[in-house]
Each structure stands twice: as structure tokens, then as C-alpha cells.
Amino acid sequence: MTGSSDTSPLAPLVDAIGTTLLDVVCGDLTSARPVAGITIHDPHDGAARHDRAVVLGVGVVGPVDTRELVRLALAAGASAVVLRDDTALTDDLRARAAEADLVLLRISPGVPWNQLAVSLSTALERETARRPRWSAPGRVDRERSLSDLANALATTLDAPVTVEDLNSRVLGYSDNQTRGDSSRHETILGRGVPARYTEMLRRHGVFERLYATDEPVSVDLTMLPDLDVPRIAIRIARGQYVVGSIWVATATPVAEVDVSVLRAAAVRAGELIDSGTQDQDRRRRSVAALVGDDETEAARSARELDLDGDPVQLLVVELVRPVGGGPELSSRDIDKYADVLHLQLAGVSSRAIAAAVGSQVVGVLPVDAVDAGPRRALAAAERFARTPNAGAPVHVVVVSAGRGAAGVRTAWADAAKAHAVLARNPSTATSTAVLRYEDAYFDILLQDVAGSFTGGGPAISTPVSRLLAHDDEHHTDFAQSLVVYLREFGSVHDAARALHVHANTLRYRLRRLSDLCGIDLADHDARFKAMLELRIRGLLG
């Protein structure tokens, strides 16, 4: 049956709403009358028009009300009737409806009538206007962005992830699906959950529980015995309307999963499904401009990101190159790190944003409480560092920034100094590390002082420089003996053991180097100055 220009077939409307929200109780969607409108049944309004309408049986309960609604729908030539409770439908009513091509539908428990009404009206408007819901380029962008989100969540939770609509069709999925079971492979290949599984999920009330709460829901193997891996799911909502769900194939119990990250992923998925990627892309470009060279653009970006009010924590991630070089990370690889960090920070604040800036990843975390800000930012950084980020080590520096663009730009410069400290430290140079700027402050001061030794000015003769010059000229190792002695807190026996010499030999060396360079090792002030200069020169780690 073909509808006129102001009507739509029933089948695409039900398909757009989602088979997990509506069940067909009786009738054939393809042979139903074309739909011209959506109406709500009111038993007190005798003038209500149900001709070629989907009639919502709001408040209809019991056999009397159900029978009366179906009778009115049949007489008016309605396309379909939606009931909350279909238990009052008799075989006679079902037969009469089927004969008249009236489709009887049931709304899933927990789904509000207003959501169904708005969703049906929106779908009808789109169908009658002959407009696809998403244009082809927008749909591609959306799927790519949802898959990026799935990858970020999969990396964080170390498990395969799919993002699905209300028909259990796959909108995006993570790359690590080989770690799933055969059902997951079948879902990805078919771009939708097989019908036999969705039917079992309905039978166990999974969708009912899932759509009724913002909390994650567990699906264990007793519900789906054919699966090898249990599932955790969380609904995706926009306002009061459910628009899809996220599914994680994992044996980890909900109690041990980072629920804040799951919630943040669900919020982000709702934004992508609803409005695409333009807003997020614009905000990420603002992060790059915020730490760029153009102060005017930085100020504009700070306003765009609403950073002129609350204090900000800046997280700057340096991706550590493996020993021996290795392949350069592509911009796509760096973007994946940004997606993961964004997901971690969004679990702390919905206003947080992370973006790739050159070869680094920058996270901006606005915080309401000044005292709690550094602690929450450090916790987020440590959680990100523990995430299996494709096996590559990372250096994360956390800096408290002042308000506005000027504060962030100062923090950006401070982060670069802290990264230099991490790179110079042998224990962290090639491993994952998290560092607060405050904790690196003394080392940063030492780096600034070290510049005076290598700044190209006239050489200044110090006790340590005289000792190093003597070692170079005479091929001795007095400086090494001094370093070990100071490192062992002035213990001759411990230092001699570390140097593999007799204690008397070391005592002789210490007396000799004191005579050579003028260091009085009995004077604690002289020892401190020697230690400081050795540290600045990188000889005393």
C-alpha cells in the first residue's frame, strides 16, 4: 500500500522508533494503512480523529477500555493502536484487527508515553518530508566518531565495545572485537544484534531494566547461554529520551568497572547521535588555539571553552618513544590517546575536553573546588596512565592553571619544563610516569640554574669544576669517588663497598681531592654546595 505525499508507511516509523521500544502484537506492518498522524486516545473526546493515525492508548487498562479503543480504531480506519498492556486482547479482537489491517503494538515497560509520541511525530515528519535522518557525509562522520568513542572506552575498560541504536543495530564499534565471542563477531558482521539474542534479552526484561535507569546493567550467561562472555550495558539518553545503548563484552563485575567512565561515554554517545561531531571538533580546535602563539585566538578559545570563571587543571601528555626509535605515531594514533583522556576527564566533569596538539595530548579540566581540583586531576591522570594505552608509555604532567587564557598559557609553559625533568630522569625516561608541577618545582629550578653553566658565558672556577678538569687532564676518577661518597651520606665504608675499593684507599682519595679542589668535606655547607653542583651538572642523580 502506498501513501500519499502527506503520509508515511507504518513500517519505517516503527523501525525508526526501535524494536526494543515497540513490539508488534498483531498485524503486518507492511500492509497497514499509511500513517497521517499521531493521536492520543481520549475516551471523553468523541470528536477525536483517528483516521490513518497511530493511536496511543494512554491510560487504557482492562478488557472494557481495550475493547472500546480497538472498536473506535477499526471504525475510524486507524493505522495502528499502541497499548501498554495487551493481556486484555481477546482472540476475537486480534482477528478483527488483522482482517482490517489494523496493527496492534505494545510499548515496552518503563518507556514514557511522551517519548514515544515525540519520537513517532519526529519520524513521521522526516518520512513525509522525504528527508533521511542523516545525510551520507554526516552519517559517515557520526559512525567514525562513535567508533572512536567505542575505541576509547574499549581501551579504558580493556574490553570490546559496541554502540547500538534502539533496534540493536550497530552504530559504532571498537577495533578489539577479536577478543569477543562468536555472538559479538556475528553482530559486527551483520551490523546488528541477531534477532534470537534480542528476543532472549526482551524475555529476560533486559531492555526494560536498561532503559529505566542511568546505571549500568549486567547481562550474565544464564540469560544468554550461547555467549562466552557476559555483557555490561548502559543506556544512551538525550534528556528524558532513550536513543540507544553501549554494550561491553567483559567478565568484570559492574562493581569493579569504572562507572563514571561508562556514564561519560553514554553522554558523549548521545551528543554524537543527536548532533554529530561539529561541536566537539570546534572545542578541540579551541584547545589547540588556547596553547598556541596567537594571544587573541587564545583569549577567544578560553571564552569558547568557558574557562574565564572556574580554575582549571591542565594535563599534558607526552607520548614516549620506545628505546631504539620505533615507528612514528600517526595523527590518528595521537587522536586515539586524546579520545581516551577525554573519556577519563569527562567522568570528572562534563565540561572537560582533551585534544591532540601536535605530538602531545592536552586535557583541560575545569574544577569547581580549588582545594579538590589538583587531587581530582591527579587521580584522573593516574587512571589514564594505568590504562593500557596501546602498550606505549606516557608522561603525564598535571599543572594548576589560573583563570582564563593567560593562566592556561602559563601552565602550558610550566608543563614543558616538568616534561624536561621527566625526560632527564633515568628512572622515568622510558616508562610511564605522572608528575605534578609542584612536585617537580625544585628540579625545574635546578634546570634553570644549570643554564648558567652551559649558557656560553665565561667559565667560573668552582671546586667541582676544578676537580673535573683535573680528572680530564690526568685521567683520574676523583669526581666519581666524591659522587659515591656523597650519595652514601658520607659513609666511608658504604662508599668503599660501592666502589669496590678498601676503605683506606677511599680515605686517601678523599684527602687528595680535598687538596686538589679545595672542598672541605668536614664542612656540611661545603658538602651541600658540592652536591648541588654535581646534581646540576647531572652527575649526582
Coordinates of C-alpha atoms in Angstrom, one line a residue:
M1 CA 0.0 0.0 0.0
T2 CA 1.5 3.4 -1.0
G3 CA 0.9 6.5 1.0
S4 CA 0.2 10.0 -0.4
S5 CA 2.7 12.9 0.0
D6 CA 1.5 13.7 3.5
T7 CA 1.5 10.1 4.8
S8 CA 4.1 7.5 5.6
P9 CA 4.1 3.7 5.6
L10 CA 3.9 2.3 9.2
A11 CA 7.0 0.0 8.9
P12 CA 9.7 2.7 8.6
L13 CA 8.1 4.6 11.6
V14 CA 8.3 1.6 13.8
D15 CA 11.8 0.9 12.5
A16 CA 12.9 4.4 13.4
I17 CA 11.4 4.2 16.9
G18 CA 13.2 0.9 17.6
T19 CA 12.1 -2.6 18.0
T20 CA 13.2 -2.6 21.6
L21 CA 10.6 0.1 22.4
L22 CA 7.7 -1.3 20.4
D23 CA 6.6 -4.9 19.9
V24 CA 4.2 -6.0 17.2
V25 CA 1.3 -7.8 19.0
C26 CA -0.8 -8.4 16.0
G27 CA -0.9 -7.4 12.3
D28 CA 1.5 -6.9 9.4
L29 CA 3.5 -3.6 9.3
T30 CA 3.9 -3.7 5.6
S31 CA 0.1 -4.0 4.8
A32 CA -1.1 -1.4 7.4
R33 CA -2.8 1.8 6.3
P34 CA -0.3 4.7 5.7
V35 CA 0.1 6.9 8.7
A36 CA -1.1 10.5 8.5
G37 CA -0.7 11.5 12.2
I38 CA -0.2 10.5 15.8
T39 CA -3.2 10.8 18.3
I40 CA -3.7 10.1 21.9
H41 CA -7.0 8.3 22.8
D42 CA -9.3 10.3 25.0
P43 CA -12.5 8.5 25.9
H44 CA -14.1 11.8 26.8
D45 CA -13.5 13.4 23.4
G46 CA -15.9 12.0 20.9
A47 CA -14.6 14.3 18.1
A48 CA -11.1 12.9 18.2
R49 CA -10.0 11.9 14.7
H50 CA -8.2 8.5 14.4
D51 CA -8.3 8.2 10.6
R52 CA -5.0 6.8 9.3
A53 CA -3.4 7.5 12.7
V54 CA -1.2 5.7 15.2
V55 CA -3.5 5.8 18.3
L56 CA -1.7 5.9 21.7
G57 CA -3.8 4.1 24.3
V58 CA -2.6 6.2 27.2
G59 CA -4.3 5.1 30.4
V60 CA -6.2 2.2 28.7
V61 CA -6.3 -0.7 31.0
G62 CA -8.6 -3.7 31.4
P63 CA -10.8 -5.5 28.9
V64 CA -13.6 -2.9 28.6
D65 CA -11.3 0.0 27.8
T66 CA -9.2 -2.1 25.5
R67 CA -12.2 -3.4 23.6
E68 CA -13.6 0.1 23.2
L69 CA -10.3 1.6 21.9
V70 CA -9.9 -1.2 19.3
R71 CA -13.5 -0.7 18.2
L72 CA -13.1 3.0 17.7
A73 CA -9.8 2.5 15.8
L74 CA -11.4 0.0 13.5
A75 CA -14.4 2.3 12.8
A76 CA -12.1 5.3 12.2
G77 CA -9.7 3.5 9.9
A78 CA -6.7 3.9 12.1
S79 CA -3.3 2.5 11.1
A80 CA -2.2 1.2 14.5
V81 CA -3.0 1.1 18.2
V82 CA -0.3 1.2 20.9
L83 CA -1.2 -0.4 24.2
R84 CA 0.7 -0.6 27.5
D85 CA -0.9 -3.9 28.4
D86 CA -2.0 -6.3 25.8
T87 CA -3.3 -9.0 28.1
A88 CA -6.9 -7.9 27.7
L89 CA -6.8 -8.5 23.9
T90 CA -9.1 -11.4 23.1
D91 CA -8.7 -13.7 20.1
D92 CA -11.7 -12.1 18.5
L93 CA -10.2 -8.6 18.8
R94 CA -6.9 -9.8 17.3
A95 CA -8.7 -11.5 14.4
R96 CA -10.9 -8.4 13.7
A97 CA -7.8 -6.2 13.8
A98 CA -5.8 -8.4 11.4
E99 CA -8.7 -8.6 9.0
A100 CA -8.9 -4.8 8.8
D101 CA -5.1 -4.3 8.5
L102 CA -5.0 -2.6 11.9
V103 CA -1.7 -3.2 13.6
L104 CA -1.7 -3.7 17.4
L105 CA 1.6 -2.6 19.1
R106 CA 2.8 -2.8 22.7
I107 CA 5.0 -0.1 24.3
S108 CA 7.8 -1.6 26.4
P109 CA 7.5 -1.3 30.2
G110 CA 9.3 1.8 31.6
V111 CA 9.2 3.8 28.3
P112 CA 7.3 7.1 28.9
W113 CA 4.4 7.8 26.5
N114 CA 5.7 11.3 25.8
Q115 CA 8.9 9.8 24.5
L116 CA 7.0 7.6 22.1
A117 CA 4.7 10.4 21.0
V118 CA 7.6 12.8 20.2
S119 CA 9.7 10.0 18.6
L120 CA 6.8 8.9 16.3
S121 CA 6.0 12.5 15.4
T122 CA 9.6 13.2 14.5
A123 CA 9.9 10.1 12.5
L124 CA 6.6 10.9 10.6
E125 CA 7.8 14.4 9.8
R126 CA 11.1 13.1 8.4
E127 CA 9.4 10.4 6.4
T128 CA 6.7 12.7 4.9
A129 CA 9.4 15.3 4.0
R130 CA 11.3 12.5 2.3
R131 CA 14.5 13.5 4.2
P132 CA 16.9 10.9 5.5
R133 CA 17.6 11.3 9.2
W134 CA 21.3 11.8 8.5
S135 CA 22.9 12.8 5.2
A136 CA 25.5 10.4 3.9
P137 CA 28.6 12.5 4.9
G138 CA 27.1 13.2 8.3
R139 CA 26.3 9.6 8.8
V140 CA 29.9 8.6 8.0
D141 CA 31.2 11.2 10.4
R142 CA 28.8 10.0 13.1
E143 CA 29.8 6.4 12.7
R144 CA 33.5 7.3 12.7
S145 CA 33.1 9.3 15.8
L146 CA 31.1 6.7 17.6
S147 CA 33.7 4.1 16.7
D148 CA 36.4 6.4 18.1
L149 CA 34.4 6.7 21.3
A150 CA 34.0 2.9 21.4
N151 CA 37.7 2.5 20.9
A152 CA 38.4 5.0 23.8
L153 CA 36.1 3.1 26.1
A154 CA 37.5 -0.3 25.0
T155 CA 41.0 0.9 25.8
T156 CA 39.9 2.2 29.2
L157 CA 37.9 -0.9 30.2
D158 CA 40.2 -3.3 28.2
A159 CA 37.2 -5.0 26.6
P160 CA 35.3 -4.9 23.3
V161 CA 32.6 -2.3 22.9
T162 CA 29.6 -1.6 20.6
V163 CA 27.3 1.4 20.4
E164 CA 23.8 0.4 19.3
D165 CA 20.5 2.1 18.5
L166 CA 17.0 1.2 19.7
N167 CA 16.8 -1.6 17.1
S168 CA 20.0 -3.1 18.4
R169 CA 21.8 -2.0 15.2
V170 CA 25.5 -1.3 15.5
L171 CA 26.3 2.4 15.2
G172 CA 29.9 2.1 16.1
Y173 CA 32.3 -0.5 17.5
S174 CA 35.8 -0.8 18.8
D175 CA 38.7 -2.4 17.0
N176 CA 39.4 -5.2 19.5
Q177 CA 36.3 -7.3 18.6
T178 CA 38.5 -10.4 18.2
R179 CA 38.5 -10.6 22.0
G180 CA 34.7 -11.1 22.0
D181 CA 32.8 -14.3 21.4
S182 CA 31.0 -15.6 18.3
S183 CA 27.9 -13.6 19.0
R184 CA 29.9 -10.4 19.0
H185 CA 31.5 -11.3 15.7
E186 CA 28.1 -12.1 14.2
T187 CA 26.8 -8.7 15.5
I188 CA 29.7 -6.8 13.9
L189 CA 29.5 -8.7 10.6
G190 CA 25.7 -8.2 10.4
R191 CA 25.8 -4.6 11.8
G192 CA 23.2 -5.6 14.3
V193 CA 22.4 -8.0 17.2
P194 CA 21.0 -11.2 15.9
A195 CA 17.2 -11.4 16.4
R196 CA 17.4 -14.6 18.6
Y197 CA 19.6 -12.7 21.1
T198 CA 17.4 -9.6 21.2
E199 CA 14.4 -11.8 21.8
M200 CA 16.1 -13.5 24.7
L201 CA 17.0 -10.1 26.1
R202 CA 13.4 -9.0 25.9
R203 CA 12.2 -12.2 27.5
H204 CA 14.5 -11.6 30.5
G205 CA 13.4 -8.0 30.8
V206 CA 16.9 -6.6 30.0
F207 CA 15.8 -3.7 27.8
E208 CA 13.1 -2.8 30.4
R209 CA 15.8 -2.6 33.1
L210 CA 18.3 -0.9 30.8
Y211 CA 16.1 1.9 29.6
A212 CA 14.7 2.7 33.1
T213 CA 18.0 3.7 34.7
D214 CA 21.2 5.6 34.1
E215 CA 23.1 2.8 35.9
P216 CA 24.9 0.0 34.0
V217 CA 23.1 -3.3 33.8
S218 CA 24.6 -6.8 33.8
V219 CA 23.7 -9.5 31.4
D220 CA 25.1 -12.8 32.6
L221 CA 25.4 -16.1 30.9
T222 CA 22.2 -17.5 32.4
M223 CA 20.2 -15.1 30.3
L224 CA 22.2 -15.9 27.1
P225 CA 23.7 -19.3 27.5
D226 CA 25.1 -19.2 23.9
L227 CA 27.5 -16.4 24.8
D228 CA 31.1 -17.0 26.1
V229 CA 31.5 -13.6 27.7
P230 CA 29.0 -11.7 29.9
R231 CA 27.9 -8.2 29.0
I232 CA 27.6 -4.8 30.7
A233 CA 25.2 -2.3 29.1
I234 CA 24.3 1.3 29.8
R235 CA 21.6 3.3 28.1
I236 CA 22.2 6.4 25.9
A237 CA 19.7 9.2 26.6
R238 CA 19.2 12.7 25.4
G239 CA 17.2 14.5 28.1
Q240 CA 14.3 12.2 29.0
Y241 CA 14.5 10.2 25.8
V242 CA 16.5 6.9 25.3
V243 CA 18.3 6.8 21.9
G244 CA 20.5 3.8 22.2
S245 CA 22.8 1.8 24.4
I246 CA 26.5 0.9 24.9
W247 CA 27.5 -2.8 25.3
V248 CA 30.8 -4.0 26.8
A249 CA 31.7 -7.7 26.5
T250 CA 33.5 -8.3 29.8
A251 CA 33.6 -10.8 32.7
T252 CA 34.4 -7.9 35.1
P253 CA 31.5 -7.3 37.5
V254 CA 29.8 -3.9 37.4
A255 CA 31.0 -3.2 40.9
E256 CA 34.6 -3.3 39.6
V257 CA 34.0 -1.3 36.4
D258 CA 34.7 2.5 36.3
V259 CA 31.0 3.6 36.2
S260 CA 31.9 7.3 35.8
V261 CA 33.7 6.5 32.6
L262 CA 30.7 4.4 31.3
R263 CA 28.3 7.3 32.1
A264 CA 30.6 9.8 30.4
A265 CA 30.7 7.6 27.3
A266 CA 26.9 7.3 27.3
V267 CA 26.6 11.1 27.5
R268 CA 29.1 11.6 24.7
A269 CA 27.4 9.0 22.5
G270 CA 24.1 10.8 23.0
E271 CA 25.7 14.0 21.8
L272 CA 27.1 12.3 18.7
I273 CA 23.9 10.5 17.8
D274 CA 21.9 13.7 18.3
S275 CA 24.1 16.5 16.8
G276 CA 27.1 14.9 15.1
T277 CA 30.7 15.9 15.5
Q278 CA 30.9 19.6 14.7
D279 CA 30.6 21.0 18.2
Q280 CA 33.2 18.6 19.6
D281 CA 35.6 19.3 16.7
R282 CA 35.2 23.0 17.3
R283 CA 36.0 22.6 21.0
R284 CA 39.1 20.5 20.3
R285 CA 40.4 23.1 17.9
S286 CA 39.9 25.6 20.7
V287 CA 42.2 23.6 22.9
A288 CA 45.0 23.8 20.3
A289 CA 44.4 27.6 19.9
L290 CA 44.4 28.0 23.7
V291 CA 48.0 27.0 23.9
G292 CA 49.1 28.4 20.5
D293 CA 51.1 31.6 19.8
D294 CA 48.2 33.9 19.0
E295 CA 47.1 35.5 22.2
T296 CA 43.9 36.9 20.6
E297 CA 42.9 33.4 19.5
A298 CA 43.8 32.0 22.9
A299 CA 41.5 34.5 24.6
R300 CA 38.7 33.7 22.2
S301 CA 39.2 30.0 22.8
A302 CA 39.1 30.4 26.6
R303 CA 35.7 32.1 26.2
E304 CA 34.6 29.3 23.9
L305 CA 35.6 26.7 26.5
D306 CA 34.1 28.8 29.4
L307 CA 37.4 29.0 31.2
D308 CA 37.2 32.5 32.5
G309 CA 35.3 31.5 35.6
D310 CA 36.4 28.4 37.5
P311 CA 40.1 27.4 38.0
V312 CA 41.5 24.9 35.6
Q313 CA 43.7 21.9 35.8
L314 CA 45.9 21.3 32.7
L315 CA 47.0 17.7 31.9
V316 CA 49.7 17.5 29.2
V317 CA 50.6 14.0 27.9
E318 CA 53.9 13.3 26.2
L319 CA 54.0 10.0 24.2
V320 CA 57.3 8.4 25.0
R321 CA 59.2 7.0 22.0
P322 CA 60.4 3.4 22.6
V323 CA 64.1 2.7 23.1
G324 CA 65.9 2.5 19.7
G325 CA 63.4 4.7 18.0
G326 CA 60.5 2.8 16.5
P327 CA 57.8 4.0 14.1
E328 CA 56.4 7.5 14.4
L329 CA 52.9 7.7 15.9
S330 CA 50.4 8.9 13.3
S331 CA 48.0 11.8 13.9
R332 CA 45.2 9.1 14.1
D333 CA 47.2 7.3 16.9
I334 CA 47.5 10.5 18.8
D335 CA 43.8 11.3 18.4
K336 CA 43.0 7.9 20.0
Y337 CA 45.0 8.9 23.1
A338 CA 43.1 12.2 23.1
D339 CA 39.8 10.2 23.0
V340 CA 40.8 8.1 25.9
L341 CA 41.9 11.1 28.0
H342 CA 38.7 12.9 27.1
L343 CA 36.7 10.0 28.3
Q344 CA 38.6 9.8 31.6
L345 CA 38.2 13.5 32.3
A346 CA 34.6 13.6 31.3
G347 CA 34.0 11.2 34.1
V348 CA 35.1 14.0 36.4
S349 CA 33.5 17.0 34.7
S350 CA 31.1 17.2 31.7
R351 CA 32.9 20.5 30.7
A352 CA 36.3 18.7 30.4
I353 CA 37.9 18.4 26.9
A354 CA 41.0 16.7 25.6
A355 CA 42.7 17.2 22.2
A356 CA 45.8 16.4 20.3
V357 CA 48.1 19.4 20.0
G358 CA 51.0 18.4 17.7
S359 CA 52.6 15.3 19.1
Q360 CA 51.1 15.8 22.6
V361 CA 47.7 15.4 24.1
V362 CA 46.3 18.3 26.2
G363 CA 43.5 17.8 28.7
V364 CA 41.6 20.8 30.2
L365 CA 39.7 20.0 33.4
P366 CA 37.6 22.9 34.9
V367 CA 37.1 22.3 38.6
D368 CA 34.6 24.0 41.0
A369 CA 36.5 23.5 44.2
V370 CA 40.1 24.9 44.3
D371 CA 41.2 22.5 47.1
A372 CA 39.8 19.4 45.4
G373 CA 40.9 20.4 41.9
P374 CA 44.6 19.2 42.0
R375 CA 43.6 16.0 43.8
R376 CA 40.9 15.1 41.2
A377 CA 43.1 16.0 38.3
L378 CA 46.0 13.9 39.7
A379 CA 43.6 10.9 40.2
A380 CA 42.4 11.3 36.6
A381 CA 46.0 11.4 35.3
E382 CA 47.0 8.3 37.2
R383 CA 43.9 6.5 36.0
F384 CA 44.8 7.5 32.4
A385 CA 48.4 6.3 32.9
R386 CA 47.2 2.9 34.2
T387 CA 45.0 2.5 31.0
P388 CA 46.7 0.1 28.6
N389 CA 47.3 2.8 26.0
A390 CA 48.3 0.5 23.1
G391 CA 51.4 -0.5 25.1
A392 CA 53.2 2.8 24.7
P393 CA 54.5 4.6 27.8
V394 CA 53.3 8.1 28.5
H395 CA 54.4 11.1 30.7
V396 CA 51.5 13.0 32.2
V397 CA 52.2 16.4 33.8
V398 CA 49.4 18.0 35.9
V399 CA 49.5 21.8 36.3
S400 CA 47.2 24.1 38.2
A401 CA 46.3 26.9 35.9
G402 CA 44.9 30.3 36.7
R403 CA 41.7 31.6 35.2
G404 CA 41.4 32.4 31.5
A405 CA 43.8 32.1 28.6
A406 CA 46.8 33.8 30.4
G407 CA 46.6 31.2 33.2
V408 CA 46.4 28.3 30.8
R409 CA 49.3 29.5 28.7
T410 CA 51.5 29.9 31.8
A411 CA 50.6 26.4 32.9
W412 CA 51.4 25.2 29.3
A413 CA 54.9 26.6 29.6
D414 CA 55.3 25.1 33.1
A415 CA 54.3 21.7 31.8
A416 CA 57.0 21.8 29.2
K417 CA 59.6 22.4 32.0
A418 CA 58.2 19.5 34.0
H419 CA 58.3 17.2 31.0
A420 CA 62.0 18.1 30.6
V421 CA 62.5 16.9 34.2
L422 CA 60.9 13.6 33.4
A423 CA 62.9 13.1 30.3
R424 CA 66.2 13.7 32.2
N425 CA 65.3 11.3 34.9
P426 CA 66.7 7.8 34.1
S427 CA 64.0 6.0 36.1
T428 CA 61.2 7.6 34.1
A429 CA 62.8 8.5 30.7
T430 CA 61.3 5.4 29.0
S431 CA 58.5 4.4 31.4
T432 CA 55.0 5.7 32.2
A433 CA 55.1 8.5 34.8
V434 CA 52.7 11.0 36.3
L435 CA 54.1 14.2 37.8
R436 CA 52.5 17.3 39.4
Y437 CA 54.3 20.5 38.5
E438 CA 54.6 21.4 42.2
D439 CA 56.5 18.1 42.9
A440 CA 58.9 18.9 40.1
Y441 CA 59.4 22.6 41.1
F442 CA 62.8 22.1 42.7
D443 CA 64.1 20.1 39.8
I444 CA 62.9 22.8 37.4
L445 CA 64.8 25.5 39.5
L446 CA 67.9 23.3 39.2
Q447 CA 67.4 23.2 35.4
D448 CA 67.2 27.0 35.3
V449 CA 70.4 27.3 37.3
A450 CA 72.0 24.7 35.1
G451 CA 71.6 27.1 32.2
S452 CA 74.2 29.4 33.7
F453 CA 76.8 26.6 33.5
T454 CA 76.0 25.9 29.8
G455 CA 74.9 29.4 28.7
G456 CA 78.1 30.2 26.8
G457 CA 79.3 32.9 29.3
P458 CA 82.8 32.9 30.9
A459 CA 83.7 29.8 32.7
I460 CA 83.6 30.1 36.5
S461 CA 86.1 28.1 38.5
T462 CA 84.4 26.2 41.2
P463 CA 85.7 23.3 43.4
V464 CA 83.7 20.8 41.4
S465 CA 84.8 22.3 38.0
R466 CA 88.5 22.2 39.2
L467 CA 88.1 18.6 40.2
L468 CA 86.5 17.6 36.9
A469 CA 89.3 19.5 35.0
H470 CA 91.9 17.5 36.9
D471 CA 90.3 14.2 36.1
D472 CA 90.2 15.1 32.4
E473 CA 93.8 16.1 32.3
H474 CA 95.3 13.3 34.4
H475 CA 92.7 10.5 33.6
T476 CA 91.8 10.1 37.2
D477 CA 88.3 9.4 38.8
F478 CA 88.3 11.6 41.9
A479 CA 84.9 13.1 40.9
Q480 CA 83.4 9.6 40.9
S481 CA 84.7 8.9 44.3
L482 CA 83.2 12.2 45.6
V483 CA 79.9 11.4 44.0
V484 CA 79.6 7.9 45.6
Y485 CA 80.8 9.2 48.9
L486 CA 78.1 12.0 49.0
R487 CA 75.5 9.6 47.7
E488 CA 76.2 7.2 50.6
F489 CA 75.7 10.1 53.1
G490 CA 79.3 10.4 54.0
S491 CA 79.8 6.7 55.0
V492 CA 83.3 5.7 54.0
H493 CA 82.6 2.0 54.4
D494 CA 79.5 2.0 52.3
A495 CA 81.1 4.2 49.6
A496 CA 84.2 2.0 49.5
R497 CA 82.0 -1.1 49.1
A498 CA 80.1 0.5 46.2
L499 CA 83.4 1.5 44.6
H500 CA 85.0 -2.0 45.2
V501 CA 88.0 -0.5 47.0
H502 CA 89.4 -0.7 50.5
A503 CA 88.2 1.9 53.0
N504 CA 91.7 3.3 53.5
T505 CA 92.0 3.7 49.7
L506 CA 88.9 5.8 49.7
R507 CA 90.1 7.9 52.7
Y508 CA 93.3 8.6 50.7
R509 CA 91.3 9.7 47.6
L510 CA 89.0 12.0 49.7
R511 CA 92.0 13.7 51.3
R512 CA 93.7 14.0 47.9
L513 CA 90.6 15.5 46.1
S514 CA 90.2 18.0 49.0
D515 CA 93.7 19.2 48.5
L516 CA 93.2 19.4 44.7
C517 CA 89.9 21.4 44.5
G518 CA 89.6 22.9 48.0
I519 CA 86.5 21.1 49.2
D520 CA 86.4 20.7 52.9
L521 CA 84.4 17.5 53.4
A522 CA 84.2 18.1 57.1
D523 CA 82.1 21.2 56.4
H524 CA 78.5 20.4 55.8
D525 CA 78.0 23.6 53.9
A526 CA 80.8 22.7 51.5
R527 CA 79.4 19.2 51.1
F528 CA 75.9 20.7 50.3
K529 CA 77.3 23.0 47.7
A530 CA 79.3 20.2 46.1
M531 CA 76.2 18.0 46.0
L532 CA 74.1 20.8 44.4
E533 CA 76.7 21.5 41.7
L534 CA 77.1 17.8 40.9
R535 CA 73.3 17.5 40.7
I536 CA 73.0 20.5 38.4
R537 CA 75.7 19.0 36.2
G538 CA 73.8 15.7 36.0
L539 CA 76.5 13.8 37.9
L540 CA 74.5 13.2 41.1
G541 CA 71.1 11.6 40.3

